[in-house]
Amino acid sequence: MSDEQGFSPRERRASFTLAGIFGMRMLGLFMIMPVFALYGDELIGFSPLWVGIVIGVYGLTQAALQIPAGWLSDRIGRKPVIYGGLALFALGSVVAAMSESVYGVAIGRVLQGSGAIAGAILALAADITHEENRTKAMAIIGVCIGISFAIAMVLGPVLASFFGLSGVFWATAVLSIVGMVMVYFMLPNSIHKGQIRDVTAAPELFSRLLKDKQLLRLDFGIMLLHLTLTAVFVAFPLTLLDAGLAAERHWWLYLPMLLLSFILIVPFLILGAKRNMNKQLFLASILVMMVSLILMATGQGHIAVLAVAMLLYFTAFNFMEASLPAFLSMLAPAGAKGTAMGIYSTSQFLGAFLGGVLGGLLYQELGGAGVFLLVAACMAFWFWLAAGMTNVSKVRSHILPIGVNIEDTARRESLLTQLLALPGVQEALIIPEEGAAYLKVDGNVFELDQAKRLINL
């Protein structure tokens, strides 16, 4: 195990391995998005509606199984769930690759989505890292997901141009097998800690969190963000094709726009953190996304306009994708972060499914412009909804192992009272079964060493 100052080699290797496994799986899910509308027209039953269903249907099984898979990993261990999830993903990829109809491909995508391993991966990261390094491990995983999306927008079109649609699915099957090899050879064996409330959901907290208006704003926000993403990629590849950009060259537009968007969001992330302008910048990003969608609708036939629209879209999307989990971490009650994240992730995948179906229906009835304009209306609704969001500050969460006997109720209550009296502590929760204290603190004034001395008296 690491010391308290930084990663040990074991923690670093495990964190990057888990990030790579998670990233490869997301890469496999995302690669189909920019290409299916272009290369799926030879499949039996092809239609705009089925384009949307195929792109988004993985989200339905992800939404249904995300939390149960995390619970299962608490019971039987993390690695078995990860192996099983990757095997299901590989099976779904093979089914989709060998299918000659959109219905078979949709079944393959359902199987891909059923390999819901996010909860198990995050829980394993928590098992094998010291609490003070856990945030770093989660950040590495989060960055890898963002990178996988960017790679998918480029690699998907390139693979499809050389090997066709089936080649993309065969590539995702290979990625799954590589992931299983990485689990076997590169992940250290760890002592399974059971439920850790920072990363896994606690059933008894659902009712409370589903009544929290601030958290619900974030849940609806991530749902609308991914609804928009899948709906856009039902229509945008066909819009580029109609504008005269050949399918095999679509990555020429995606790559520079994505790279520029990553550069553009950096100063805004820094500004939001240093000036406490998170809410203002977040609302501005929703407006930027709405403008980008209107440009997509009105710029039909003009590649330059569509390129600018995609730059604005990617910039706003990446900023919100990075900001929403941070907001959730700050707003979730002490000891409820894992449950809040489970509800949030379920909302995200449900949004992906709804966006695919909605985008397919709208394109079938109203064309690409109709998709973009109605999704822009969803952004207007989101802006209204997010306007009531709390302007989050430098709130941080900590999990501290307790070095004293807390089985005695009076001793536990006394310790809880003392923790709450510490400067900067906003919430405190002691879970005797875990031998841990969950703290939600103001990072500007809270002193971690002071809390450690108190709980280890």
Short mmCIF file of C-alpha atoms in Angstrom, two decimals:
data_model
loop_
_atom_site.label_atom_id
_atom_site.label_comp_id
_atom_site.label_asym_id
_atom_site.label_seq_id
_atom_site.Cartn_x
_atom_site.Cartn_y
_atom_site.Cartn_z
CA MET A 1 0.00 0.00 0.00
CA SER A 2 1.12 3.54 -0.65
CA ASP A 3 2.28 6.05 1.80
CA GLU A 4 0.12 9.11 2.34
CA GLN A 5 2.05 11.33 -0.04
CA GLY A 6 1.57 9.67 -3.41
CA PHE A 7 0.96 6.60 -5.52
CA SER A 8 2.94 3.47 -4.90
CA PRO A 9 4.03 1.62 -8.08
CA ARG A 10 1.31 -0.97 -7.35
CA GLU A 11 -1.42 1.66 -7.10
CA ARG A 12 -0.21 3.49 -10.19
CA ARG A 13 -0.09 0.33 -12.29
CA ALA A 14 -3.53 -0.77 -11.12
CA SER A 15 -5.10 2.65 -11.73
CA PHE A 16 -3.79 2.93 -15.27
CA THR A 17 -4.73 -0.68 -16.01
CA LEU A 18 -8.30 -0.13 -14.81
CA ALA A 19 -8.47 3.11 -16.77
CA GLY A 20 -7.26 1.28 -19.89
CA ILE A 21 -9.85 -1.49 -19.47
CA PHE A 22 -12.65 1.01 -18.91
CA GLY A 23 -11.45 3.17 -21.78
CA MET A 24 -11.23 0.28 -24.27
CA ARG A 25 -14.75 -0.79 -23.40
CA MET A 26 -16.10 2.74 -23.88
CA LEU A 27 -14.11 2.99 -27.11
CA GLY A 28 -15.95 -0.07 -28.36
CA LEU A 29 -19.32 1.45 -27.45
CA PHE A 30 -18.55 4.84 -28.99
CA MET A 31 -16.90 3.77 -32.28
CA ILE A 32 -20.22 2.81 -33.82
CA MET A 33 -21.74 6.26 -33.30
CA PRO A 34 -20.15 8.20 -36.18
CA VAL A 35 -20.37 5.32 -38.69
CA PHE A 36 -23.55 3.29 -38.36
CA ALA A 37 -25.79 5.72 -40.23
CA LEU A 38 -23.25 5.71 -43.09
CA TYR A 39 -22.31 2.04 -43.37
CA GLY A 40 -25.40 0.25 -42.07
CA ASP A 41 -27.57 0.83 -45.15
CA GLU A 42 -26.78 -2.62 -46.53
CA LEU A 43 -28.31 -4.34 -43.52
CA ILE A 44 -31.79 -5.85 -43.75
CA GLY A 45 -34.38 -3.59 -42.10
CA PHE A 46 -32.20 -0.47 -42.22
CA SER A 47 -34.07 2.76 -41.46
CA PRO A 48 -33.37 6.01 -39.56
CA LEU A 49 -35.33 4.69 -36.59
CA TRP A 50 -33.19 1.56 -36.42
CA VAL A 51 -30.05 3.66 -36.76
CA GLY A 52 -31.09 5.42 -33.56
CA ILE A 53 -32.04 2.20 -31.81
CA VAL A 54 -28.73 0.50 -32.64
CA ILE A 55 -26.69 3.51 -31.55
CA GLY A 56 -28.54 3.98 -28.26
CA VAL A 57 -29.93 0.61 -27.20
CA TYR A 58 -26.79 -0.34 -25.26
CA GLY A 59 -27.85 2.37 -22.82
CA LEU A 60 -31.03 0.48 -21.92
CA THR A 61 -29.23 -2.58 -20.56
CA GLN A 62 -26.50 -0.41 -19.05
CA ALA A 63 -29.13 1.59 -17.18
CA ALA A 64 -30.88 -1.57 -15.95
CA LEU A 65 -27.75 -3.46 -14.85
CA GLN A 66 -25.30 -0.74 -13.75
CA ILE A 67 -26.27 -0.75 -10.07
CA PRO A 68 -27.04 -4.51 -9.76
CA ALA A 69 -23.63 -5.37 -11.24
CA GLY A 70 -21.98 -3.19 -8.62
CA TRP A 71 -23.89 -4.99 -5.87
CA LEU A 72 -22.91 -8.35 -7.36
CA SER A 73 -19.25 -7.34 -7.21
CA ASP A 74 -19.71 -6.71 -3.47
CA ARG A 75 -20.86 -10.32 -3.07
CA ILE A 76 -18.68 -12.37 -5.41
CA GLY A 77 -15.72 -10.05 -5.95
CA ARG A 78 -14.69 -7.44 -8.49
CA LYS A 79 -12.67 -9.51 -10.96
CA PRO A 80 -15.38 -12.11 -11.70
CA VAL A 81 -17.85 -9.34 -12.53
CA ILE A 82 -15.28 -7.59 -14.74
CA TYR A 83 -14.44 -10.84 -16.56
CA GLY A 84 -18.13 -11.57 -17.07
CA GLY A 85 -18.88 -8.07 -18.31
CA LEU A 86 -16.03 -8.12 -20.81
CA ALA A 87 -17.10 -11.57 -22.01
CA LEU A 88 -20.66 -10.32 -22.61
CA PHE A 89 -19.26 -7.30 -24.43
CA ALA A 90 -17.14 -9.55 -26.66
CA LEU A 91 -20.13 -11.82 -27.35
CA GLY A 92 -22.30 -8.85 -28.28
CA SER A 93 -19.58 -7.56 -30.60
CA VAL A 94 -19.36 -10.92 -32.38
CA VAL A 95 -23.16 -11.13 -32.72
CA ALA A 96 -23.24 -7.64 -34.22
CA ALA A 97 -20.29 -8.33 -36.53
CA MET A 98 -21.91 -11.48 -37.96
CA SER A 99 -25.41 -10.06 -38.33
CA GLU A 100 -26.91 -9.26 -41.70
CA SER A 101 -29.85 -7.29 -40.31
CA VAL A 102 -30.25 -4.27 -38.06
CA TYR A 103 -32.19 -6.49 -35.67
CA GLY A 104 -29.20 -8.75 -35.12
CA VAL A 105 -26.92 -5.76 -34.66
CA ALA A 106 -29.37 -4.33 -32.11
CA ILE A 107 -29.27 -7.63 -30.19
CA GLY A 108 -25.48 -7.43 -30.23
CA ARG A 109 -25.61 -3.90 -28.83
CA VAL A 110 -27.99 -5.05 -26.10
CA LEU A 111 -25.45 -7.72 -25.14
CA GLN A 112 -22.64 -5.16 -25.23
CA GLY A 113 -24.57 -2.97 -22.83
CA SER A 114 -25.30 -5.86 -20.48
CA GLY A 115 -21.59 -6.05 -19.67
CA ALA A 116 -22.03 -3.29 -17.09
CA ILE A 117 -18.66 -3.23 -15.35
CA ALA A 118 -18.29 0.43 -14.40
CA GLY A 119 -19.32 -0.10 -10.77
CA ALA A 120 -17.01 -3.09 -10.35
CA ILE A 121 -14.05 -1.21 -11.86
CA LEU A 122 -14.55 1.81 -9.62
CA ALA A 123 -14.98 -0.43 -6.59
CA LEU A 124 -11.80 -2.32 -7.43
CA ALA A 125 -9.97 1.00 -7.78
CA ALA A 126 -11.19 1.86 -4.28
CA ASP A 127 -10.10 -1.55 -2.95
CA ILE A 128 -6.52 -1.28 -4.14
CA THR A 129 -5.77 2.40 -3.50
CA HIS A 130 -5.25 4.31 -0.29
CA GLU A 131 -8.11 6.69 0.47
CA GLU A 132 -5.91 9.73 -0.13
CA ASN A 133 -4.97 8.42 -3.58
CA ARG A 134 -8.46 7.31 -4.54
CA THR A 135 -9.40 10.64 -6.09
CA LYS A 136 -6.33 10.44 -8.32
CA ALA A 137 -7.29 6.94 -9.46
CA MET A 138 -10.84 8.03 -10.27
CA ALA A 139 -9.50 11.07 -12.15
CA ILE A 140 -7.24 8.85 -14.27
CA ILE A 141 -10.24 6.67 -15.16
CA GLY A 142 -12.34 9.74 -15.99
CA VAL A 143 -9.66 11.20 -18.25
CA CYS A 144 -9.31 7.87 -20.04
CA ILE A 145 -13.04 7.83 -20.80
CA GLY A 146 -12.76 11.28 -22.38
CA ILE A 147 -9.77 10.18 -24.44
CA SER A 148 -11.60 7.04 -25.57
CA PHE A 149 -14.47 9.17 -26.89
CA ALA A 150 -12.07 11.31 -28.90
CA ILE A 151 -10.27 8.26 -30.32
CA ALA A 152 -13.61 6.64 -31.19
CA MET A 153 -14.69 9.63 -33.28
CA VAL A 154 -11.56 9.16 -35.42
CA LEU A 155 -10.92 5.41 -35.28
CA GLY A 156 -14.53 4.42 -36.03
CA PRO A 157 -14.62 6.14 -39.44
CA VAL A 158 -11.10 4.93 -40.31
CA LEU A 159 -11.85 1.28 -39.49
CA ALA A 160 -15.21 1.40 -41.26
CA SER A 161 -13.64 2.82 -44.41
CA PHE A 162 -11.16 -0.08 -44.60
CA PHE A 163 -13.05 -3.02 -43.12
CA GLY A 164 -16.72 -2.03 -43.20
CA LEU A 165 -19.19 -1.99 -40.34
CA SER A 166 -18.44 -5.58 -39.32
CA GLY A 167 -14.77 -4.66 -39.00
CA VAL A 168 -15.65 -2.08 -36.33
CA PHE A 169 -17.48 -4.73 -34.30
CA TRP A 170 -14.68 -7.28 -34.72
CA ALA A 171 -12.28 -4.63 -33.41
CA THR A 172 -14.46 -4.12 -30.30
CA ALA A 173 -14.44 -7.89 -29.71
CA VAL A 174 -10.64 -7.88 -29.84
CA LEU A 175 -10.55 -4.94 -27.40
CA SER A 176 -12.68 -6.94 -24.97
CA ILE A 177 -10.30 -9.91 -25.12
CA VAL A 178 -7.33 -7.58 -24.59
CA GLY A 179 -9.16 -6.20 -21.56
CA MET A 180 -9.55 -9.68 -20.07
CA VAL A 181 -5.86 -10.37 -20.61
CA MET A 182 -5.05 -7.11 -18.82
CA VAL A 183 -7.24 -8.11 -15.86
CA TYR A 184 -5.45 -11.44 -15.57
CA PHE A 185 -1.84 -10.30 -15.98
CA MET A 186 -1.75 -6.65 -14.91
CA LEU A 187 -4.20 -6.20 -12.05
CA PRO A 188 -2.87 -7.11 -8.60
CA ASN A 189 -4.88 -9.41 -6.41
CA SER A 190 -6.59 -7.37 -3.72
CA ILE A 191 -8.42 -7.96 -0.49
CA HIS A 192 -12.10 -7.48 -1.28
CA LYS A 193 -13.49 -4.83 1.04
CA GLY A 194 -17.18 -5.30 0.33
CA GLN A 195 -19.38 -2.28 -0.04
CA ILE A 196 -17.60 1.08 -0.04
CA ARG A 197 -20.17 3.85 0.02
CA ASP A 198 -17.93 6.21 -1.89
CA VAL A 199 -18.19 4.04 -5.03
CA THR A 200 -21.05 1.55 -4.59
CA ALA A 201 -24.75 2.17 -4.12
CA ALA A 202 -26.55 1.61 -0.81
CA PRO A 203 -30.23 0.65 -1.38
CA GLU A 204 -31.43 2.36 1.80
CA LEU A 205 -30.27 5.74 0.45
CA PHE A 206 -32.22 5.71 -2.83
CA SER A 207 -35.41 7.24 -1.48
CA ARG A 208 -33.54 10.10 0.17
CA LEU A 209 -31.41 10.94 -2.87
CA LEU A 210 -34.32 10.74 -5.31
CA LYS A 211 -35.95 13.56 -3.34
CA ASP A 212 -32.86 15.79 -3.44
CA LYS A 213 -33.67 18.53 -5.97
CA GLN A 214 -30.05 19.53 -6.52
CA LEU A 215 -28.96 15.98 -7.30
CA LEU A 216 -32.02 15.45 -9.51
CA ARG A 217 -30.99 18.48 -11.56
CA LEU A 218 -27.66 16.78 -12.22
CA ASP A 219 -29.34 13.45 -13.02
CA PHE A 220 -31.68 15.08 -15.54
CA GLY A 221 -28.73 17.07 -16.87
CA ILE A 222 -26.57 14.05 -17.67
CA MET A 223 -29.60 12.31 -19.15
CA LEU A 224 -30.26 15.26 -21.49
CA LEU A 225 -26.56 15.58 -22.35
CA HIS A 226 -26.31 11.98 -23.55
CA LEU A 227 -29.75 12.11 -25.15
CA THR A 228 -28.36 14.96 -27.23
CA LEU A 229 -25.16 13.08 -28.04
CA THR A 230 -26.84 9.98 -29.46
CA ALA A 231 -29.54 11.98 -31.27
CA VAL A 232 -26.88 14.18 -32.91
CA PHE A 233 -24.92 11.18 -34.18
CA VAL A 234 -28.02 9.70 -35.77
CA ALA A 235 -28.25 12.80 -37.99
CA PHE A 236 -24.86 14.52 -38.18
CA PRO A 237 -22.93 11.89 -40.20
CA LEU A 238 -25.68 11.94 -42.84
CA THR A 239 -25.67 15.75 -42.78
CA LEU A 240 -21.93 15.75 -43.50
CA LEU A 241 -22.46 13.26 -46.32
CA ASP A 242 -25.17 15.46 -47.85
CA ALA A 243 -22.79 18.44 -47.61
CA GLY A 244 -20.30 16.60 -49.81
CA LEU A 245 -17.85 15.16 -47.29
CA ALA A 246 -17.19 11.52 -48.16
CA ALA A 247 -17.74 9.02 -45.36
CA GLU A 248 -14.08 7.95 -45.22
CA ARG A 249 -13.06 11.57 -44.66
CA HIS A 250 -15.37 12.41 -41.75
CA TRP A 251 -12.53 11.93 -39.29
CA TRP A 252 -10.80 14.86 -41.02
CA LEU A 253 -13.45 17.07 -39.41
CA TYR A 254 -13.85 15.24 -36.10
CA LEU A 255 -10.14 15.09 -35.19
CA PRO A 256 -9.22 18.81 -35.37
CA MET A 257 -12.52 19.89 -33.84
CA LEU A 258 -12.03 17.52 -30.89
CA LEU A 259 -8.43 18.59 -30.32
CA LEU A 260 -9.39 22.26 -30.42
CA SER A 261 -12.28 21.64 -28.03
CA PHE A 262 -9.97 20.02 -25.46
CA ILE A 263 -7.70 23.06 -25.65
CA LEU A 264 -10.60 25.50 -25.34
CA ILE A 265 -12.13 23.97 -22.21
CA VAL A 266 -8.93 24.12 -20.13
CA PRO A 267 -9.08 27.85 -19.27
CA PHE A 268 -12.78 27.55 -18.44
CA LEU A 269 -12.19 24.63 -16.07
CA ILE A 270 -9.44 26.62 -14.35
CA LEU A 271 -11.59 29.76 -14.20
CA GLY A 272 -14.53 27.86 -12.73
CA ALA A 273 -12.36 26.34 -10.00
CA LYS A 274 -10.45 29.49 -9.04
CA ARG A 275 -13.23 32.09 -9.30
CA ASN A 276 -16.11 29.93 -8.08
CA MET A 277 -17.91 30.49 -11.40
CA ASN A 278 -18.89 26.87 -11.96
CA LYS A 279 -22.59 27.59 -12.30
CA GLN A 280 -22.18 30.55 -14.65
CA LEU A 281 -19.82 28.68 -16.96
CA PHE A 282 -22.05 25.62 -16.87
CA LEU A 283 -25.11 27.64 -17.93
CA ALA A 284 -23.04 29.29 -20.65
CA SER A 285 -22.04 25.83 -21.93
CA ILE A 286 -25.68 24.81 -22.26
CA LEU A 287 -26.30 27.94 -24.35
CA VAL A 288 -23.24 27.22 -26.49
CA MET A 289 -24.53 23.71 -27.14
CA MET A 290 -27.94 25.10 -28.08
CA VAL A 291 -26.30 27.52 -30.53
CA SER A 292 -24.23 24.69 -32.03
CA LEU A 293 -27.38 22.63 -32.65
CA ILE A 294 -29.11 25.58 -34.33
CA LEU A 295 -26.04 26.01 -36.56
CA MET A 296 -26.22 22.32 -37.49
CA ALA A 297 -29.85 22.81 -38.48
CA THR A 298 -29.30 26.00 -40.47
CA GLY A 299 -25.90 25.15 -41.94
CA GLN A 300 -27.07 22.21 -44.05
CA GLY A 301 -24.83 21.89 -47.11
CA HIS A 302 -22.04 24.10 -45.73
CA ILE A 303 -19.12 22.11 -44.36
CA ALA A 304 -17.42 25.16 -42.83
CA VAL A 305 -20.55 26.02 -40.84
CA LEU A 306 -20.96 22.40 -39.76
CA ALA A 307 -17.31 22.31 -38.64
CA VAL A 308 -17.80 25.40 -36.47
CA ALA A 309 -21.01 23.89 -35.08
CA MET A 310 -19.20 20.67 -34.17
CA LEU A 311 -16.35 22.61 -32.53
CA LEU A 312 -18.86 24.47 -30.35
CA TYR A 313 -20.72 21.24 -29.62
CA PHE A 314 -17.62 19.28 -28.61
CA THR A 315 -16.34 22.16 -26.46
CA ALA A 316 -19.62 22.49 -24.56
CA PHE A 317 -20.07 18.73 -24.31
CA ASN A 318 -16.58 18.10 -22.94
CA PHE A 319 -16.90 20.91 -20.40
CA MET A 320 -20.21 19.61 -19.10
CA GLU A 321 -19.03 15.99 -19.14
CA ALA A 322 -16.11 17.02 -16.91
CA SER A 323 -18.15 19.34 -14.69
CA LEU A 324 -21.21 17.24 -13.88
CA PRO A 325 -19.39 14.46 -11.92
CA ALA A 326 -17.48 17.13 -9.98
CA PHE A 327 -20.75 18.88 -9.08
CA LEU A 328 -22.26 15.57 -8.01
CA SER A 329 -19.28 14.80 -5.79
CA MET A 330 -19.65 18.18 -4.08
CA LEU A 331 -23.42 17.99 -3.61
CA ALA A 332 -23.81 14.33 -2.57
CA PRO A 333 -24.36 13.85 1.18
CA ALA A 334 -21.56 12.30 3.23
CA GLY A 335 -21.46 8.54 2.70
CA ALA A 336 -23.87 8.71 -0.23
CA LYS A 337 -21.54 9.46 -3.14
CA GLY A 338 -21.61 5.90 -4.51
CA THR A 339 -25.41 5.83 -4.46
CA ALA A 340 -25.64 9.27 -6.04
CA MET A 341 -23.21 8.20 -8.75
CA GLY A 342 -25.20 5.02 -9.39
CA ILE A 343 -28.40 7.01 -9.98
CA TYR A 344 -26.43 9.50 -12.10
CA SER A 345 -24.88 6.77 -14.28
CA THR A 346 -28.25 5.08 -14.73
CA SER A 347 -29.68 8.42 -15.90
CA GLN A 348 -26.76 8.85 -18.30
CA PHE A 349 -27.30 5.51 -20.03
CA LEU A 350 -31.06 5.95 -20.09
CA GLY A 351 -30.46 9.25 -21.87
CA ALA A 352 -28.30 7.51 -24.46
CA PHE A 353 -31.12 5.07 -25.20
CA LEU A 354 -33.83 7.74 -25.36
CA GLY A 355 -31.64 9.93 -27.58
CA GLY A 356 -31.13 7.13 -30.07
CA VAL A 357 -34.84 6.36 -30.33
CA LEU A 358 -35.84 10.04 -30.42
CA GLY A 359 -33.15 10.90 -32.97
CA GLY A 360 -34.19 8.03 -35.23
CA LEU A 361 -37.88 8.93 -35.08
CA LEU A 362 -37.23 12.62 -35.68
CA TYR A 363 -34.87 11.99 -38.60
CA GLN A 364 -37.39 9.64 -40.17
CA GLU A 365 -40.19 12.22 -39.92
CA LEU A 366 -38.44 15.61 -40.05
CA GLY A 367 -34.93 15.07 -41.40
CA GLY A 368 -31.64 16.21 -39.88
CA ALA A 369 -32.71 19.82 -39.31
CA GLY A 370 -35.71 18.60 -37.33
CA VAL A 371 -33.47 16.49 -35.08
CA PHE A 372 -31.12 19.37 -34.35
CA LEU A 373 -33.85 21.94 -33.68
CA LEU A 374 -35.89 19.75 -31.36
CA VAL A 375 -32.79 18.70 -29.45
CA ALA A 376 -31.89 22.41 -29.20
CA ALA A 377 -35.30 22.85 -27.55
CA CYS A 378 -34.22 20.19 -25.02
CA MET A 379 -31.19 22.38 -24.26
CA ALA A 380 -33.45 25.35 -23.63
CA PHE A 381 -35.40 23.25 -21.15
CA TRP A 382 -32.14 22.14 -19.51
CA PHE A 383 -31.03 25.77 -19.17
CA TRP A 384 -34.25 26.56 -17.30
CA LEU A 385 -33.80 23.51 -15.11
CA ALA A 386 -30.14 24.22 -14.34
CA ALA A 387 -30.78 27.86 -13.48
CA GLY A 388 -31.89 26.75 -10.01
CA MET A 389 -28.70 24.75 -9.39
CA THR A 390 -26.55 25.54 -6.38
CA ASN A 391 -23.27 27.26 -7.25
CA VAL A 392 -20.97 24.60 -5.85
CA SER A 393 -17.84 25.63 -4.00
CA LYS A 394 -14.70 23.78 -2.94
CA VAL A 395 -16.53 20.98 -1.16
CA ARG A 396 -14.52 17.80 -0.78
CA SER A 397 -15.26 14.30 0.50
CA HIS A 398 -13.00 12.13 2.63
CA ILE A 399 -13.23 8.56 3.92
CA LEU A 400 -11.12 7.95 7.00
CA PRO A 401 -10.51 4.56 8.65
CA ILE A 402 -11.26 4.77 12.33
CA GLY A 403 -8.56 3.52 14.67
CA VAL A 404 -10.73 3.38 17.79
CA ASN A 405 -13.50 1.10 18.96
CA ILE A 406 -16.80 2.42 17.55
CA GLU A 407 -19.02 -0.52 18.45
CA ASP A 408 -20.03 1.37 21.59
CA THR A 409 -22.88 3.71 20.69
CA ALA A 410 -21.91 6.41 23.20
CA ARG A 411 -18.28 6.44 21.95
CA ARG A 412 -19.46 6.63 18.36
CA GLU A 413 -21.83 9.53 19.05
CA SER A 414 -19.09 11.38 20.93
CA LEU A 415 -16.66 10.94 18.03
CA LEU A 416 -19.30 12.10 15.56
CA THR A 417 -19.94 15.23 17.61
CA GLN A 418 -16.23 16.01 17.73
CA LEU A 419 -15.84 15.51 13.98
CA LEU A 420 -18.74 17.85 13.24
CA ALA A 421 -17.12 20.48 15.47
CA LEU A 422 -13.93 20.56 13.37
CA PRO A 423 -13.49 23.68 11.20
CA GLY A 424 -14.84 23.12 7.69
CA VAL A 425 -16.73 19.88 8.39
CA GLN A 426 -20.22 20.18 6.90
CA GLU A 427 -21.41 16.59 7.30
CA ALA A 428 -20.07 13.50 9.05
CA LEU A 429 -21.23 9.91 9.02
CA ILE A 430 -19.75 6.89 10.81
CA ILE A 431 -20.41 3.39 9.41
CA PRO A 432 -19.44 0.83 12.08
CA GLU A 433 -19.61 -2.10 9.61
CA GLU A 434 -16.94 -0.46 7.45
CA GLY A 435 -14.91 0.98 10.33
CA ALA A 436 -14.90 4.30 8.51
CA ALA A 437 -15.95 7.91 8.86
CA TYR A 438 -17.34 9.76 5.82
CA LEU A 439 -16.77 13.50 5.84
CA LYS A 440 -18.02 16.28 3.60
CA VAL A 441 -15.87 19.35 4.12
CA ASP A 442 -15.03 22.84 2.91
CA GLY A 443 -11.61 22.36 1.36
CA ASN A 444 -10.64 25.97 2.07
CA VAL A 445 -10.59 25.58 5.87
CA PHE A 446 -10.62 21.84 6.64
CA GLU A 447 -7.40 20.30 7.96
CA LEU A 448 -7.17 16.59 7.22
CA ASP A 449 -4.41 15.91 9.76
CA GLN A 450 -6.58 17.30 12.55
CA ALA A 451 -9.38 14.86 11.70
CA LYS A 452 -6.92 11.95 11.52
CA ARG A 453 -5.53 12.73 14.95
CA LEU A 454 -9.05 12.86 16.37
CA ILE A 455 -10.28 9.52 15.02
CA ASN A 456 -7.11 7.68 16.02
CA LEU A 457 -7.03 8.82 19.66
#
